[in-house]
CSV table of C-alpha atoms in Angstrom, one decimal:
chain,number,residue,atom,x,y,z
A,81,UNK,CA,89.1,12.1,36.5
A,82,UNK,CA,92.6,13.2,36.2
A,83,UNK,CA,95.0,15.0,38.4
A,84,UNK,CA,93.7,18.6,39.1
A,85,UNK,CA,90.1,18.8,40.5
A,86,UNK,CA,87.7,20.8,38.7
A,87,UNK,CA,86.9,22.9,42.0
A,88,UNK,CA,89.1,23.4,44.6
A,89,UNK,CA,87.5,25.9,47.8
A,90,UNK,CA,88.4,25.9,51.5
A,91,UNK,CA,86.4,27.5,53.9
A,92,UNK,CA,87.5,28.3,57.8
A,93,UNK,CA,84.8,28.2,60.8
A,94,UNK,CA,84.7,27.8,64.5
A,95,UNK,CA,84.3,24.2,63.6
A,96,UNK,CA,87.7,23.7,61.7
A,97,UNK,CA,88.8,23.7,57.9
A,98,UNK,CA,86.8,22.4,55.6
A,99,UNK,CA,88.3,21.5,52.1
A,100,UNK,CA,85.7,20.9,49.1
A,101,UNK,CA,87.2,19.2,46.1
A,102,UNK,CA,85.4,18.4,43.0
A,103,UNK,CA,86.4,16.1,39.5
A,104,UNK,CA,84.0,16.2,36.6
A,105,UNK,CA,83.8,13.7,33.7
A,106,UNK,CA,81.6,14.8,30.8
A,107,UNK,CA,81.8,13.1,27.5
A,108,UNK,CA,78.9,14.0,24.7
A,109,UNK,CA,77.2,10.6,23.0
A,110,UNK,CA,75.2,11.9,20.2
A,111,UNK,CA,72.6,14.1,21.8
A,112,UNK,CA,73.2,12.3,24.8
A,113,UNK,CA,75.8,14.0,27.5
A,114,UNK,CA,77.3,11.3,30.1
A,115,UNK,CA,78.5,12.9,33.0
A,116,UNK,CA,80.3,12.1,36.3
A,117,UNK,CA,80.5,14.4,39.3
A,118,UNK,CA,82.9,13.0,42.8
A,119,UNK,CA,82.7,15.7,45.4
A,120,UNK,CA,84.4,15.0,48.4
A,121,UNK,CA,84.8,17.0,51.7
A,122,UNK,CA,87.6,17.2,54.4
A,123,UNK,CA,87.4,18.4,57.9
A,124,UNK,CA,90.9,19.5,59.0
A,125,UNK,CA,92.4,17.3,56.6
A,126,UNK,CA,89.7,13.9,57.6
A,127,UNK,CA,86.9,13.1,54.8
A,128,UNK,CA,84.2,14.3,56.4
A,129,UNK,CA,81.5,13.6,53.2
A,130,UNK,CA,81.6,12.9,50.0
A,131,UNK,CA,79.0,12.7,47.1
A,132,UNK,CA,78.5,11.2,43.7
A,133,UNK,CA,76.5,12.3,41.1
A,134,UNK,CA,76.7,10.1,37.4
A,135,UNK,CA,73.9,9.3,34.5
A,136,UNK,CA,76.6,7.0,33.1
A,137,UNK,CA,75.3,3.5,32.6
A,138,UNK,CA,77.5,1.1,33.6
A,139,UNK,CA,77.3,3.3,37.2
A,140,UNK,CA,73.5,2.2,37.6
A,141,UNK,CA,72.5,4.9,39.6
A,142,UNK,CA,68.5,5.6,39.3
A,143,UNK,CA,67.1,5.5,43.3
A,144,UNK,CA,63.8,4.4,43.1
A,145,UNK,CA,62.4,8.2,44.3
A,146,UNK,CA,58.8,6.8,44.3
A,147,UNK,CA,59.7,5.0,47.7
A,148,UNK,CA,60.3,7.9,49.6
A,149,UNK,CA,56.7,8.3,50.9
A,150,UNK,CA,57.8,4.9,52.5
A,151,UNK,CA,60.4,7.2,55.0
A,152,UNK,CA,59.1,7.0,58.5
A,153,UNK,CA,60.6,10.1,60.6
A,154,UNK,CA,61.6,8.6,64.1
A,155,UNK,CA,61.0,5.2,62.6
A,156,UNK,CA,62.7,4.0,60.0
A,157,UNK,CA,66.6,3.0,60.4
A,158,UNK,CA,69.5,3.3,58.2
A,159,UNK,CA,69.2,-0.3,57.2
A,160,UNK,CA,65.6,0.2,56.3
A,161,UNK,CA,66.8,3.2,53.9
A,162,UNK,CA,69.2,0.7,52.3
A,163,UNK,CA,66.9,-1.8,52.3
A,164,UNK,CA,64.5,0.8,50.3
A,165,UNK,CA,67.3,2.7,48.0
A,166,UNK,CA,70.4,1.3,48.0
A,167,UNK,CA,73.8,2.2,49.4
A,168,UNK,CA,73.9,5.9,49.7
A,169,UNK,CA,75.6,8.4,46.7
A,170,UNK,CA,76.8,10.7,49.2
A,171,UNK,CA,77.6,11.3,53.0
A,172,UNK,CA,78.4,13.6,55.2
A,173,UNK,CA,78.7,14.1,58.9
A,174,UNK,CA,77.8,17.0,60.4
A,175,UNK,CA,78.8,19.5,60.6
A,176,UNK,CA,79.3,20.0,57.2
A,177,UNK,CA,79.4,23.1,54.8
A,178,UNK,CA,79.4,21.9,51.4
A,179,UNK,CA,76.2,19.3,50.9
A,180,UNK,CA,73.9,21.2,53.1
A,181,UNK,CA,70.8,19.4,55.1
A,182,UNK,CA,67.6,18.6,54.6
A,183,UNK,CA,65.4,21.1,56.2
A,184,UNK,CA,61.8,22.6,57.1
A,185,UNK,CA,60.0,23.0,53.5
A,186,UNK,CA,56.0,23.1,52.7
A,187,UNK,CA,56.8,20.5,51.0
A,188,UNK,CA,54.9,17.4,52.4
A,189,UNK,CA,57.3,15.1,51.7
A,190,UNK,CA,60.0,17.2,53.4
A,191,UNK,CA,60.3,17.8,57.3
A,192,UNK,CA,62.3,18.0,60.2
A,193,UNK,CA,62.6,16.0,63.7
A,194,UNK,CA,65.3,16.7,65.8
A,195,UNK,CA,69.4,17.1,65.6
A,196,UNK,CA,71.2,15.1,63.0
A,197,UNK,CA,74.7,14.0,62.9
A,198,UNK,CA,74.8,12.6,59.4
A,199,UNK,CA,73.0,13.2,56.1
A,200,UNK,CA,72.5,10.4,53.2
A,201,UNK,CA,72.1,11.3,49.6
A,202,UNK,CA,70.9,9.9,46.5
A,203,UNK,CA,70.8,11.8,43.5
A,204,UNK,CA,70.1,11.2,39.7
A,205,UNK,CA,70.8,13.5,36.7
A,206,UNK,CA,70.2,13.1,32.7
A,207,UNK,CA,71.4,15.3,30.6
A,208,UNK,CA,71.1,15.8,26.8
A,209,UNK,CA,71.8,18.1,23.7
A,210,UNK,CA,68.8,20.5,23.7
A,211,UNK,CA,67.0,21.7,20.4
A,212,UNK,CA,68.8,24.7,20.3
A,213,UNK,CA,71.7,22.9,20.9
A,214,UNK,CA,72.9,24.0,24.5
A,215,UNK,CA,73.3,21.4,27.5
A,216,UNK,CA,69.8,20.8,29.2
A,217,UNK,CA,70.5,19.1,32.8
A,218,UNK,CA,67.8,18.1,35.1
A,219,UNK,CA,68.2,16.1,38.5
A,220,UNK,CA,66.6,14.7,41.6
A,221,UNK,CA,68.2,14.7,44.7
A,222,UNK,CA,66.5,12.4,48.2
A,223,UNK,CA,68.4,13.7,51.2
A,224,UNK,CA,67.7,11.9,54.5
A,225,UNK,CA,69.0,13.1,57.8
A,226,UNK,CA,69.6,10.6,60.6
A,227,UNK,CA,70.1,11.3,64.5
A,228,UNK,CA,72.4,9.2,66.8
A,229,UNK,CA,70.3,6.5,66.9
A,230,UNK,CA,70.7,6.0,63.3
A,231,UNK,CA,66.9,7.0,62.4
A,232,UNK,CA,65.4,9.3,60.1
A,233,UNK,CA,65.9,12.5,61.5
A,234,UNK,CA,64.6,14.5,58.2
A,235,UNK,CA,63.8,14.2,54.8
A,236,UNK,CA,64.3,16.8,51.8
A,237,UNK,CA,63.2,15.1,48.0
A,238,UNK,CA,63.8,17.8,45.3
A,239,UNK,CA,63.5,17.7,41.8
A,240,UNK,CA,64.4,20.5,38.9
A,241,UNK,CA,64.7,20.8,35.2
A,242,UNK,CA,66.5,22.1,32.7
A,243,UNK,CA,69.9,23.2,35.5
């Protein structure tokens, strides 16, 4: 990624300092765009979550999404995420004020049980060369949210087109 991030914020709260850094790998492959996105997050100077974000091959990172209606608030562990998606793209302990949290949506497949002291993510992106020749991103994101018993606390499953 290089030596300078691409982003570099900091933000103060009653909580502590929070650093955000962010490196960016983009590298266009015909009409294909392959693209790598590390963002990490310290809590007075501690990682305190971290994400990563690539459509790059060799990273194989496609989370089976369709198994999310599997997710059993107040029921299903960390293990049993694993079992169902893999090792996680992202983490972050909360609090946290870069990755967000999964909350109360009309969404059915999105909902909210109790406090959480960590958040999972898994996220997939493509992006191409458009017809008229600009960058056409889309991505899906799974955030689950666990309480202190390490079970599914929440849920959030988004999906958008053309970022």
């Amino acid at each position: 990624f290089g030596n300078s991030p691409l982003q570099n914020q900091v933000k103060e709260t009653t909580e502590g300092r929070f650093d955000l850094i962010s490196y960016q790998y983009a590298k266009n492959q015909g009409r294909k765009i392959l693209m790598r996105l590390v963002i990490a997050e310290f809590k007075n100077g501690i990682l305190n979550g971290y994400q990563v974000m690539s459509n790059v091959p060799e990273d194989h990172i496609k989370p089976p999404f369709e198994m999310r209606n599997k997710i059993q608030v107040g029921v299903t562990t960390q293990n049993g995420i694993i079992q169902l998606f893999g090792e996680p793209m992202g983490i972050s302990k909360l609090p946290a004020t870069f990755l967000g949290k999964p909350e109360v949506s009309k969404d059915p497949t999105s909902f909210l049980v109790g406090p959480m002291t960590d958040v999972w993510y898994y996220i997939a992106i493509k992006a191409h060369i458009g017809a008229r020749l600009e960058a056409e991103v889309s991505m899906e994101s799974l955030a689950v949210g666990f309480n202190d018993k390490e079970k599914v606390a929440a849920i959030t499953y988004e999906a958008s087109s053309k970022l």
